[in-house]
Tab-separated table of C-alpha atoms in Angstrom:
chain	number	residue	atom	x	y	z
E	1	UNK	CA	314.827	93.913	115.811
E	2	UNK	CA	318.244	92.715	117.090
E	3	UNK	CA	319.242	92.943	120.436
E	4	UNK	CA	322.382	91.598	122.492
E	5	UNK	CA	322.134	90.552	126.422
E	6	UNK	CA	325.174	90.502	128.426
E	7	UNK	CA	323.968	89.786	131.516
E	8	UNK	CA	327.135	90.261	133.652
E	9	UNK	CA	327.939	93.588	134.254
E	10	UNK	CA	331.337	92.910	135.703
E	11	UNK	CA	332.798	89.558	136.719
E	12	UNK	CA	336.538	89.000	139.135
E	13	UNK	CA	338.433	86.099	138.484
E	14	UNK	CA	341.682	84.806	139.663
E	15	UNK	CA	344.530	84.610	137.681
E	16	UNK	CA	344.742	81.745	136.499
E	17	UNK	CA	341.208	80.715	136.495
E	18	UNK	CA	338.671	79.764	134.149
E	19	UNK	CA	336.464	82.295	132.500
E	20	UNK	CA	333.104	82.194	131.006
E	21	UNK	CA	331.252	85.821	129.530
E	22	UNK	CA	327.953	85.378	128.690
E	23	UNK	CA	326.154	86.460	125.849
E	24	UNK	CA	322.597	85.952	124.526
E	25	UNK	CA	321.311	87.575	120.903
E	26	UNK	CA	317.975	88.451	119.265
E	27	UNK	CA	318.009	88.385	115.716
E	28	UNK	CA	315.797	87.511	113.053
E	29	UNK	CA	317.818	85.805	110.487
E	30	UNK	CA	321.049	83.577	110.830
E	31	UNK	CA	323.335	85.314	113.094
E	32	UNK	CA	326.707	87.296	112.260
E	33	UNK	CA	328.163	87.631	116.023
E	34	UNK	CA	331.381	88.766	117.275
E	35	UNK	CA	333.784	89.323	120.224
E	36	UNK	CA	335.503	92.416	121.000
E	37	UNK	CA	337.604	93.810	123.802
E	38	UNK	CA	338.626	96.806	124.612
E	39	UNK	CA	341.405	98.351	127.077
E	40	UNK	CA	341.077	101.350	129.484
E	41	UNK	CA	341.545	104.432	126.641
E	42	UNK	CA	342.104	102.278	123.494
E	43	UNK	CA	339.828	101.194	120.841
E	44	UNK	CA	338.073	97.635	120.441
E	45	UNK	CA	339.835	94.498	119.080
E	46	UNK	CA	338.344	91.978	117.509
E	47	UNK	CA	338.713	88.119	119.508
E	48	UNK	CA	337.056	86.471	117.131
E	49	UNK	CA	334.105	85.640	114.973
E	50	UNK	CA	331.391	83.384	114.100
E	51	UNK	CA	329.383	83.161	110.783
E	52	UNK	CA	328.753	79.453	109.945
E	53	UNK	CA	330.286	76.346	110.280
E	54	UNK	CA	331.844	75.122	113.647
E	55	UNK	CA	330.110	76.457	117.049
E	56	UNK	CA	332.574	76.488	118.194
E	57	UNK	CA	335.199	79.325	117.127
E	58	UNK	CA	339.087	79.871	118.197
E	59	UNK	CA	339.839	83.484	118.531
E	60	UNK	CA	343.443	85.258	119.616
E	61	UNK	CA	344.856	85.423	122.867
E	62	UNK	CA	343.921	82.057	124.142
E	63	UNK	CA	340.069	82.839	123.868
E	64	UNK	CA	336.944	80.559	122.178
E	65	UNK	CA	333.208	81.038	121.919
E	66	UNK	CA	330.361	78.748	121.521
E	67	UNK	CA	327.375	79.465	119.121
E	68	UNK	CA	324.012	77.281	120.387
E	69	UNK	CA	321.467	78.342	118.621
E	70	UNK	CA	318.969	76.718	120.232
E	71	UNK	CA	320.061	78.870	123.381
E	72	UNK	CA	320.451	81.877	121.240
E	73	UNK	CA	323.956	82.165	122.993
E	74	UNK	CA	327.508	83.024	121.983
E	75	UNK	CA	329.247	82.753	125.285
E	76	UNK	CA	333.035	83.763	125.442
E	77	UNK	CA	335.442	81.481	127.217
E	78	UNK	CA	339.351	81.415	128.215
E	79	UNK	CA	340.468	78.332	129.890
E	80	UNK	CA	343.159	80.262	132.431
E	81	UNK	CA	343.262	83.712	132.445
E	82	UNK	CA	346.009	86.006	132.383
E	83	UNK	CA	346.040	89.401	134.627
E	84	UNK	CA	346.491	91.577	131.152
E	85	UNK	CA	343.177	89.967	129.905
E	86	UNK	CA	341.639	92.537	132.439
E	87	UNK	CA	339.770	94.783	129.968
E	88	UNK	CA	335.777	95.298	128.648
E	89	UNK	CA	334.752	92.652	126.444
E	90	UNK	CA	331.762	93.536	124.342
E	91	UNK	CA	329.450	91.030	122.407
E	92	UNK	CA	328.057	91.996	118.921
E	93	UNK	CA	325.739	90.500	116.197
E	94	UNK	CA	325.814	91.860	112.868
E	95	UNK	CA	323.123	94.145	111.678
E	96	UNK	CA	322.861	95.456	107.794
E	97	UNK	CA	325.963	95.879	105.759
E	98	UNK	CA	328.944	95.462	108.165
E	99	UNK	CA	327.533	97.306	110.901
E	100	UNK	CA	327.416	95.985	114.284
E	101	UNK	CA	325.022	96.106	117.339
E	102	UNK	CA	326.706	96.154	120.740
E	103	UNK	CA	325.987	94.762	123.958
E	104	UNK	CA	326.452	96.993	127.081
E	105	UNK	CA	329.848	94.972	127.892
E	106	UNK	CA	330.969	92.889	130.507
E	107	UNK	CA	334.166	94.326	132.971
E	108	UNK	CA	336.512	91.457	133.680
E	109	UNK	CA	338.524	92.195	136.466
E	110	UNK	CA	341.703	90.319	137.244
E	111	UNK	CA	343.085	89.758	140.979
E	112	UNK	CA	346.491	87.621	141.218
J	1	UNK	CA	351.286	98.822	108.228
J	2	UNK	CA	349.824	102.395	110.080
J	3	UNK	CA	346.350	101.406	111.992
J	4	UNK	CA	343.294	103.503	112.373
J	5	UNK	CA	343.984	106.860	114.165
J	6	UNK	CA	341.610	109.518	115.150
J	7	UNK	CA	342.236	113.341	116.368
J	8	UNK	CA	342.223	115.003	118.296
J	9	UNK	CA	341.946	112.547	121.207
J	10	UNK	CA	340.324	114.740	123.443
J	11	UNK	CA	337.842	117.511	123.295
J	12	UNK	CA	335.846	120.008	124.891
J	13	UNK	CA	332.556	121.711	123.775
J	14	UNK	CA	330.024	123.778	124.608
J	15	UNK	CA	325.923	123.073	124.288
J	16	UNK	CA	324.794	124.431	121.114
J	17	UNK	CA	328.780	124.710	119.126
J	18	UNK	CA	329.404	122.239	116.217
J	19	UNK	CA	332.264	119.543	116.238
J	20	UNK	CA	334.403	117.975	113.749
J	21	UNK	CA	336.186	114.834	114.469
J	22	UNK	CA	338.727	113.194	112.061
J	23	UNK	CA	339.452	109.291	111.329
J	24	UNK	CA	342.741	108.182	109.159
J	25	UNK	CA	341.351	104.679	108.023
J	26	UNK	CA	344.671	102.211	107.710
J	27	UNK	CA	346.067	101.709	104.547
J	28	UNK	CA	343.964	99.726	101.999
J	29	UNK	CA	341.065	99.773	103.405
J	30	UNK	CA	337.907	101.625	101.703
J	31	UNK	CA	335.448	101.802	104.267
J	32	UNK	CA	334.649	103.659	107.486
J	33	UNK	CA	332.218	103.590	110.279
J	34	UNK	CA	331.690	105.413	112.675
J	35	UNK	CA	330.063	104.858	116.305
J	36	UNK	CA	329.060	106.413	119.747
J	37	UNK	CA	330.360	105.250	122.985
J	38	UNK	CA	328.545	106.744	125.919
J	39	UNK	CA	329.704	105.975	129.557
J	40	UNK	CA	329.148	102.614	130.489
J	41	UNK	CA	327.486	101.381	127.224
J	42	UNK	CA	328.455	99.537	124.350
J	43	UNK	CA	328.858	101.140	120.733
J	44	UNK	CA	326.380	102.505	118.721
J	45	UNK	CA	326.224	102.413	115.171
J	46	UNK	CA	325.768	106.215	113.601
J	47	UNK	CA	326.686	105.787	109.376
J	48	UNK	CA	329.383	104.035	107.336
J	49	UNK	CA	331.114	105.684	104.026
J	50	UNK	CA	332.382	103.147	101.191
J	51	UNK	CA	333.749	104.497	98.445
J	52	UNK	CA	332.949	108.127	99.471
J	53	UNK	CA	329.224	107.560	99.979
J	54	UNK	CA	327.006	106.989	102.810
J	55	UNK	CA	326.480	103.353	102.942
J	56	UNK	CA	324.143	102.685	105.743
J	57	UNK	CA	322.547	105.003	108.976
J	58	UNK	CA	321.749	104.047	111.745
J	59	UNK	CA	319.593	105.865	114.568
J	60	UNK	CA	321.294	109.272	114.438
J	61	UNK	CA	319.864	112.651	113.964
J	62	UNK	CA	320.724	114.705	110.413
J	63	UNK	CA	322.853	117.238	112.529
J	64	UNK	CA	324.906	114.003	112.707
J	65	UNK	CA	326.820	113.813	109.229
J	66	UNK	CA	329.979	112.884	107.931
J	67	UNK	CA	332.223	113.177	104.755
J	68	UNK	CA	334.432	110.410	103.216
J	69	UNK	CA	337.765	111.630	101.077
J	70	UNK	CA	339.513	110.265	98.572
J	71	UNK	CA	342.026	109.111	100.548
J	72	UNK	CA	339.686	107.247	102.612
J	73	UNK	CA	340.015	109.517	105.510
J	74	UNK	CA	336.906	110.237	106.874
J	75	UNK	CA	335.204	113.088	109.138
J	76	UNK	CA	332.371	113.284	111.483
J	77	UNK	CA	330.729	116.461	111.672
J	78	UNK	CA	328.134	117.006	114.376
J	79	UNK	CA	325.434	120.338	114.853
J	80	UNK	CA	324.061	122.188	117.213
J	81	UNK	CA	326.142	120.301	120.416
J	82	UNK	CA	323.596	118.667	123.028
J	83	UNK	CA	324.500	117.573	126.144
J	84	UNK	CA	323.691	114.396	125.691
J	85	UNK	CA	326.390	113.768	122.804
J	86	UNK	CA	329.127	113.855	125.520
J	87	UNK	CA	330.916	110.368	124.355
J	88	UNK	CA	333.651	108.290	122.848
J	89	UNK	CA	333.260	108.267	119.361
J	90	UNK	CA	334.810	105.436	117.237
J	91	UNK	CA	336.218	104.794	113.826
J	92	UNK	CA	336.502	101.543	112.495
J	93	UNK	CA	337.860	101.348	108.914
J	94	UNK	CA	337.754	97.842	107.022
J	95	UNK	CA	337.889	96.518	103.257
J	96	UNK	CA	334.525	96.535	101.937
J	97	UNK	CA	331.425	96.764	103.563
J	98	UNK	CA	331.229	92.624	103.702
J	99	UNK	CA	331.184	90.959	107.891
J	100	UNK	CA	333.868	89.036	105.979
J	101	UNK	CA	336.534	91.880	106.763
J	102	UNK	CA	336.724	93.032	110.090
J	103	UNK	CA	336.765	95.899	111.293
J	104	UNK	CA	339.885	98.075	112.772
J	105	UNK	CA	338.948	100.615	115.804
J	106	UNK	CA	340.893	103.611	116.425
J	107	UNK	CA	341.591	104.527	119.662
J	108	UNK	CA	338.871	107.275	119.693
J	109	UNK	CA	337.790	110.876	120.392
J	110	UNK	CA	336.761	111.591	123.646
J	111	UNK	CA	334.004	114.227	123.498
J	112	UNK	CA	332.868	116.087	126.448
J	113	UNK	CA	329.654	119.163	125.428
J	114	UNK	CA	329.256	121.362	128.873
């Protein structure tokens, strides 16, 4: 069965800092994983997404991810961080026909 | 381009009532899902429509069913209110029921069952 880890419950960063979210996947078959954040009473927006091809993936707003398989990882990364990137970032692998199975989310708070 | 939107934003219910929650997919696209949000946790699949039919379940009761128009628009209908359903629930319309479009999130319902 699949499964998604996020082992961070909530991380604080500087502004301008560097961020890393971490992510770890179960799943039996080659992987379909995404990003997704979501704001304090809004709905989730996709970052980006992997499905073959490069690890390494460029999403929107300045962020990448990694895919190791070897790891069974998909870690989300921003190289300076920006106070509105304060939000819940959520990891997800794909699961049947465009459906998606969640992680619990990480909370990345933002201090100046 | 209009996005996903849901209604009514917010709502209150009482153990035991039933609940209908409504999802405008955004223009062009065929296919919604729907998913659970409880406090704290990441979403949970419940069933996505394409085309007007039921195209995939996941771990939900049957008081748990939904409807797909014409139009696209979709409902959720949930029975016989528990406590436990208290939640954000999510639509996410798309094109096709392929990873290869992504999916669009409304803002959601928020549901609260006293």
């Amino acid at each position: 069965a699949q499964s998604v880890t996020q082992p961070d419950i909530h991380i604080t960063v500087s502004e301008g800092a560097s961020l890393e979210l971490r992510c770890n996947y179960s799943y039996g078959a080659t992987p379909y994983l995404f990003w997704y954040v979501q704001s304090p009473g809004q709905g989730l927006q996709l970052l980006l997404k992997y499905f073959s091809g490069d690890t390494l993936v460029q999403g929107i707003k300045g962020f990448e991810a990694e895919f190791k398989r070897s790891q069974s990882s998909f870690n989300l990364r921003k190289p300076s961080v920006h106070w509105s990137d304060a939000a819940e970032y959520f990891c997800a692998v794909g699961s049947g026909a465009n459906n998606l199975f969640f992680g619990t989310g990480t909370r990345l708070t933002v201090i100046p | 381009e209009t996005g996903v939107t849901q209604s009514p934003t917010h709502l209150i219910k009482t153990r035991g009532q039933q609940v209908t929650l409504r999802c405008s997919s955004q223009s062009g696209h065929n296919t919604v899902s729907w998913y659970q949000q409880a406090l704290g946790q990441g979403p949970q699949f419940i069933f996505q429509y394409y085309r007007e039919e039921e195209n995939g379940r996941g771990n939900f009761p049957p008081r748990f069913s939904g409807l797909q128009f014409p139009n696209y628009s979709s409902e959720l209908n949930v029975n016989a209110l528990e406590l436990d359903d208290s939640a954000l629930y999510l639509c996410a319309s798309s094109i096709g029921s392929s990873y290869n479009s992504p999916l669009h999130f409304g803002n959601g319902t928020r549901l609260t069952v006293t």
